[in-house]
Short mmCIF file of C-alpha atoms in Angstrom, two decimals:
data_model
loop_
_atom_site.label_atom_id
_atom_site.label_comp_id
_atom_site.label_asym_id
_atom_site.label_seq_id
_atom_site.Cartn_x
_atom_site.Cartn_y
_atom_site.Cartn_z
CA UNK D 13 0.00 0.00 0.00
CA UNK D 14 0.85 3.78 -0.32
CA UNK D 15 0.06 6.93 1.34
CA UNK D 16 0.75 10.34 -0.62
CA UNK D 17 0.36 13.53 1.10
CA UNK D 18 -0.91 16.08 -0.46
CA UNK D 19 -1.50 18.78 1.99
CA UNK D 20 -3.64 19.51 5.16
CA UNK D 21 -5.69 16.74 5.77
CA UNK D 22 -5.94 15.71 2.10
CA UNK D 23 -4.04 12.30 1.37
CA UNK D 24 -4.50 9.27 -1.36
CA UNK D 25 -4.35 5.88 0.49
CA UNK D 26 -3.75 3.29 -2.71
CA UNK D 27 -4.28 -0.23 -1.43
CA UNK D 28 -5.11 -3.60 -3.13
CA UNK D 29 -5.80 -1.21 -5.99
CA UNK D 30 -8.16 0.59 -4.79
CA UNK D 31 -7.32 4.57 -4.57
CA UNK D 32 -9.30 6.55 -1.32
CA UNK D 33 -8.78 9.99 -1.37
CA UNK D 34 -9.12 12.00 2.18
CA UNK D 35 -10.88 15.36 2.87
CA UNK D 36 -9.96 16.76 -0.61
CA UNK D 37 -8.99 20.43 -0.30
CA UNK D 38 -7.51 21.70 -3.33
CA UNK D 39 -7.65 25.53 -3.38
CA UNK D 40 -4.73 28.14 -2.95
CA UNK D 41 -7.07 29.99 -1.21
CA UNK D 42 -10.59 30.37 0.69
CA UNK D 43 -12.25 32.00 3.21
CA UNK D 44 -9.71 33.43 5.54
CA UNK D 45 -7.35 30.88 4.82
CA UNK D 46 -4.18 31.03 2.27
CA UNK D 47 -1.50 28.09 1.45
CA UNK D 48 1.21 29.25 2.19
CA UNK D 49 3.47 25.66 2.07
CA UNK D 50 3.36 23.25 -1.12
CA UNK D 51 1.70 23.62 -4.85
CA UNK D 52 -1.98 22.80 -5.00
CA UNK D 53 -2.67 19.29 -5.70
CA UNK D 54 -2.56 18.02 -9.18
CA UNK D 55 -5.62 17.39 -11.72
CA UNK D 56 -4.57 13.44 -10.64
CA UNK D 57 -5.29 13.85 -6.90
CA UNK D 58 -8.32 14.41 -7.57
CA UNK D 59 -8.52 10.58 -8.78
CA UNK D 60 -9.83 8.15 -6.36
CA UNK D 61 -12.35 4.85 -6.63
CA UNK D 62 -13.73 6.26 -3.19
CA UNK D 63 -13.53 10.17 -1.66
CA UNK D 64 -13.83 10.07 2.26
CA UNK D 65 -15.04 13.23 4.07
CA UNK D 66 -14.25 12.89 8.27
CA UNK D 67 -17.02 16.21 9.41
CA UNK D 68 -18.64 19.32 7.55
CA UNK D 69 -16.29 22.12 8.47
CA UNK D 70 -15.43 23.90 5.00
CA UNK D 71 -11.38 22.74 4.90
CA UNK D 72 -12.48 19.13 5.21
CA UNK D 73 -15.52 19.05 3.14
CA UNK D 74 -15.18 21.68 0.41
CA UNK D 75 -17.33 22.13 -2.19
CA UNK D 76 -15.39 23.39 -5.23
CA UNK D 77 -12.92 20.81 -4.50
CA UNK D 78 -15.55 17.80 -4.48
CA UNK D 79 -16.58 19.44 -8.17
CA UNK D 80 -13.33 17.85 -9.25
CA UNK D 81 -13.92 14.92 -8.83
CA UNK D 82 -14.93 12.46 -11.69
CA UNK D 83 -18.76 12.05 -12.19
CA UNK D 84 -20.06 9.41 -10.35
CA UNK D 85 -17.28 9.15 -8.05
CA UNK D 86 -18.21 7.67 -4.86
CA UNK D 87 -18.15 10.07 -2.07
CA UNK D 88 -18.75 8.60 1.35
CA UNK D 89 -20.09 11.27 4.24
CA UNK D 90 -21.04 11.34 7.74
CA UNK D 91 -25.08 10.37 8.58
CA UNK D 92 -26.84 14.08 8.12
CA UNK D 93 -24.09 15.21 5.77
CA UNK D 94 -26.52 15.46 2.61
CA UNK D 95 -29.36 17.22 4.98
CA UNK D 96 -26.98 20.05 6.78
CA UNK D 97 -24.77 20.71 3.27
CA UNK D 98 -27.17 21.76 0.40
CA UNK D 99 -24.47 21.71 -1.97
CA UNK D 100 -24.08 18.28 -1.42
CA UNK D 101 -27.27 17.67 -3.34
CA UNK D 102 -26.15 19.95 -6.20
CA UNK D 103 -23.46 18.15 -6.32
CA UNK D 104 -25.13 14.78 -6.67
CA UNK D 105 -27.03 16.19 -9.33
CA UNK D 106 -24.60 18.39 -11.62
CA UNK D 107 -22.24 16.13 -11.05
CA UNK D 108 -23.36 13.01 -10.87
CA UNK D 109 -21.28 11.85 -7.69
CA UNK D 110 -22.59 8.56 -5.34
CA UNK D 111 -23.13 9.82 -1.72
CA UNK D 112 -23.04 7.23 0.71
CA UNK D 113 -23.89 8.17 4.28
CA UNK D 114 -22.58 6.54 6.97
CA UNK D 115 -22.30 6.42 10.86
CA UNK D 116 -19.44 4.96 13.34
CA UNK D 117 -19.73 0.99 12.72
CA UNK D 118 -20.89 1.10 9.37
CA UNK D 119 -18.47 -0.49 6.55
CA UNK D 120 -18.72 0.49 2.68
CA UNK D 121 -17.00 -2.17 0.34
CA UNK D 122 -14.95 -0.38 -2.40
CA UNK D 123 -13.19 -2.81 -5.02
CA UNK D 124 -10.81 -4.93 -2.81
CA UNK D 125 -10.84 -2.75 -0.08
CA UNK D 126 -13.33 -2.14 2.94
CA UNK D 127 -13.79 0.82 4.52
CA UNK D 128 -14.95 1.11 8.11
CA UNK D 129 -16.47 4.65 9.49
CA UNK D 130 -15.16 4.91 13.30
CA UNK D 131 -15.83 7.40 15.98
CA UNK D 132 -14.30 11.28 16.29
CA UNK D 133 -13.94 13.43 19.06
CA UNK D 134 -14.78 16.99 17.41
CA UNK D 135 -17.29 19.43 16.64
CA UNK D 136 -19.46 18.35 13.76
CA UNK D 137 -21.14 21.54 12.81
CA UNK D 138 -21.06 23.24 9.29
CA UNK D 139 -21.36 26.64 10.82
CA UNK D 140 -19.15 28.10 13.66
CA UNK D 141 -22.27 28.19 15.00
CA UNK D 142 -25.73 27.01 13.97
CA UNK D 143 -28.02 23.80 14.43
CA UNK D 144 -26.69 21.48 11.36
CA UNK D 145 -24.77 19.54 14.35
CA UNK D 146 -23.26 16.02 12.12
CA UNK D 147 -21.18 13.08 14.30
CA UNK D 148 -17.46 13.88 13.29
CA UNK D 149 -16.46 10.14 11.92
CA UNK D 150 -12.59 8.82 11.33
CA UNK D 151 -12.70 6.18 8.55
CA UNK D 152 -10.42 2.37 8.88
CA UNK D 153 -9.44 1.56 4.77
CA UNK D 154 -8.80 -2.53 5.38
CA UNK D 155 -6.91 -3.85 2.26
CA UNK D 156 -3.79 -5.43 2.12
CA UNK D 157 -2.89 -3.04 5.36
CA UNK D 158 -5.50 -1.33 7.92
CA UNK D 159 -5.19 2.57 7.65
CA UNK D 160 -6.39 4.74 10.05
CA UNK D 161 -7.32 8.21 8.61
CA UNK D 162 -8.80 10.27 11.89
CA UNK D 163 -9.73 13.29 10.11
CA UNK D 164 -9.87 16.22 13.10
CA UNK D 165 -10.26 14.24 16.73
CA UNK D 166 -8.95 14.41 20.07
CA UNK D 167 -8.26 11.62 22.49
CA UNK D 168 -10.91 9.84 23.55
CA UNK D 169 -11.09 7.14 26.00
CA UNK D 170 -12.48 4.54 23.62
CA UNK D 171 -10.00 5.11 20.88
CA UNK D 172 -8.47 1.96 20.58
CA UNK D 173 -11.71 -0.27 21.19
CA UNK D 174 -13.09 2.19 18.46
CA UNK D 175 -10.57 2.30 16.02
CA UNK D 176 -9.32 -2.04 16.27
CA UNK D 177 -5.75 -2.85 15.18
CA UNK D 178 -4.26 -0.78 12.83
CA UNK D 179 -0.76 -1.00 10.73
CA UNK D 180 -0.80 2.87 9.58
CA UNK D 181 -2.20 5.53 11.08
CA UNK D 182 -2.33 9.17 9.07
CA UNK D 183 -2.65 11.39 12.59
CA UNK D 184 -3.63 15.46 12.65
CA UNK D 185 -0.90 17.24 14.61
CA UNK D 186 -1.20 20.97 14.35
CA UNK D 187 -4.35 23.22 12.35
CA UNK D 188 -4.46 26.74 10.35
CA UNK D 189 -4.17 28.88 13.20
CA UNK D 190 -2.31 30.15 16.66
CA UNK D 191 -4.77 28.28 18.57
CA UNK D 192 -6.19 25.00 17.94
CA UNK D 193 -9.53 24.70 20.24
CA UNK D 194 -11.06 21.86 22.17
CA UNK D 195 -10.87 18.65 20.05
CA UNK D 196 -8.14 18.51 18.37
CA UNK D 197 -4.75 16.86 18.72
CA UNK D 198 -1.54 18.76 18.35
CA UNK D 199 1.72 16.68 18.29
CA UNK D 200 2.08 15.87 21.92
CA UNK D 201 -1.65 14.31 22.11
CA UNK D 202 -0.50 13.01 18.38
CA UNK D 203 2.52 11.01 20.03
CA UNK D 204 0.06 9.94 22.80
CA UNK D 205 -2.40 8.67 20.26
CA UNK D 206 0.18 6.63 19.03
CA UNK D 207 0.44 4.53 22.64
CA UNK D 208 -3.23 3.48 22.33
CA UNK D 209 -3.34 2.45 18.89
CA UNK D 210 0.26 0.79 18.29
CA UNK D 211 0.42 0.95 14.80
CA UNK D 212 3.03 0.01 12.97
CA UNK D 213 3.89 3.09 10.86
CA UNK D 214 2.39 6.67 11.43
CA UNK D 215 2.38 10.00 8.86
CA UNK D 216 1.54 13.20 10.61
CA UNK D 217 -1.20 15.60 8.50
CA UNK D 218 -3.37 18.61 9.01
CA UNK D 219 -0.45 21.06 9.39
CA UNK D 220 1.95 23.19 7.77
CA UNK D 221 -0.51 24.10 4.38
CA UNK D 222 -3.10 26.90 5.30
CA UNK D 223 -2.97 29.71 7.59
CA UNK D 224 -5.16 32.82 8.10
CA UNK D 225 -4.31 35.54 5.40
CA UNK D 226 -2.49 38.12 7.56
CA UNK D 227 -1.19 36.39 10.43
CA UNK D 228 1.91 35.17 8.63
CA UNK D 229 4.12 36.89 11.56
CA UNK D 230 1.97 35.63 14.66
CA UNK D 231 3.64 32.57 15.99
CA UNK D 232 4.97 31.15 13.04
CA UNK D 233 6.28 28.16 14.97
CA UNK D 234 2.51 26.62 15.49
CA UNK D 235 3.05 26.71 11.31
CA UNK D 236 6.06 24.94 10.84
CA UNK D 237 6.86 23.15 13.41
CA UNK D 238 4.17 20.33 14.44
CA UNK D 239 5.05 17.57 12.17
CA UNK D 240 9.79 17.55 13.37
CA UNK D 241 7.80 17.63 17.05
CA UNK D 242 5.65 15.11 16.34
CA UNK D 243 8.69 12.97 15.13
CA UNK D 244 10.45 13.64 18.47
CA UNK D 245 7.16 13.35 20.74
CA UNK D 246 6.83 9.84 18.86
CA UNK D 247 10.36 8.74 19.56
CA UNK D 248 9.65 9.73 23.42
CA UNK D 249 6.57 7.77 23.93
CA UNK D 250 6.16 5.37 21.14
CA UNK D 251 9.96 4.64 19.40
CA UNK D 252 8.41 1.06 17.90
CA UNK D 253 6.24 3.29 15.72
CA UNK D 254 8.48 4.45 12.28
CA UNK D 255 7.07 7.87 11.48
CA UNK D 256 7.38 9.21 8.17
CA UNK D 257 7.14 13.19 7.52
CA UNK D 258 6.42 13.73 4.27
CA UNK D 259 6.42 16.66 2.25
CA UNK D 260 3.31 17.94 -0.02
CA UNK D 261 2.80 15.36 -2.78
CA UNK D 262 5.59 13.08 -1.55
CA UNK D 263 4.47 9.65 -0.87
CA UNK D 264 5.42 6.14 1.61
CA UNK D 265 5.25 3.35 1.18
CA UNK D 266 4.80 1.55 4.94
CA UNK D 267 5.51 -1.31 5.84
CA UNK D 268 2.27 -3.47 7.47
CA UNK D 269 1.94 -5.90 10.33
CA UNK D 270 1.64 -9.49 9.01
#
């Protein structure tokens, strides 16, 4: 199997040949965010046999970028997704895409692969604020490995009974701001994360990509410097686990527990 990352939380897990594609986010700008680290993703990212979104905030499930993707593509959501997210039904329409909606325990067979939607600790809304409240879900892709894609979570104490045995596990460790909020993990809770689940191989994401268009001098560190900490945080807590920090569009190729 193979993990390329292309930015953010946006990665291509290619197993048993079967290509998933993660939280696809392929602008150089939106909202108040700008990318300031690595080119936007290729016309071939946006190439998968299955697109997984992990919650309904706008840099994990963005529109324009799901109007990339081929028609009838198979786009796989959280329970609600389709009711909170309008667009999502324009979508279906204009383009022609599959939406499968899921909840924590439900599977979704795709080619060779299965994928398994598992629980997240994190605000599901849409809107800052506002009533379209939709379960944040992680997603298992079992192939010829078992790839753990958590989307935007922090610890919980049923992670590992939640999550099962895993070889690889593609781990947020930093965000697009100063502050990251309640819910999240940055590298330290990253590395801890690591203890519960005892993969075999881990990639850090969700860092390093977008940050807030005029803030480029406010702590610059929270930018940079989450995925080299989450390398030493892992090699503190968890050295068994071989972490790989890639760069935008580079790619691994992990090893998996037999």
């Amino acid at each position: 199997m193979e993990v390329t990352w292309w930015g953010h939380a946006t990665c291509t897990i290619e197993d048993s040949g079967v290509r998933v594609l993660t939280d696809p986010l392929f602008a150089r700008r939106f909202a108040h965010l700008r990318r300031r680290r690595g080119e936007v993703p290729p016309p071939e990212a946006a190439v998968a046999d299955a697109v997984l979104i992990s919650h309904l905030h706008s840099d994990h499930l963005h529109l324009p970028s799901l109007a990339r993707l081929a028609p009838g593509s198979l786009l796989v959501v959280p329970r609600g997704a389709v009711g909170a997210v309008p667009g999502l039904r324009l979508l279906r329409r204009a383009r022609g895409l599959r939406i499968s909606e899921v909840a924590a325990g439900d599977t979704v067979r795709v080619g060779e692969v299965l994928v398994r939607a598992v629980p997240a600790l994190h605000d599901g809304r849409r809107l800052p604020v506002g009533p379209h409240r939709v379960p944040a879900l992680g997603y298992v892709v079992e192939g010829e490995a078992r790839t753990y894609f958590a989307g935007d979570t922090g610890l919980f104490d049923t992670m590992a009974d939640a999550v099962g045995q895993v070889d690889v596990a593609l781990l947020p460790v930093g965000g697009w701001g100063p502050n990251l909020g309640h819910h999240h993990l940055d590298a330290a809770r990253a590395a801890q994360a690591l203890t519960l689940l005892g993969p075999r191989s881990a990639v850090p994401v969700h860092y390093g990509t977008y940050w807030p268009i005029g803030m480029d001098g406010v702590r610059p560190h929270e930018f940079h410097a989450p995925g080299d900490e989450f390398v030493r945080q892992a090699s503190l807590v968890a050295p068994e686990v071989a972490v790989h920090r890639l760069g935008h569009g580079e790619h691994v190729r992990p090893e998996a527990r037999r």
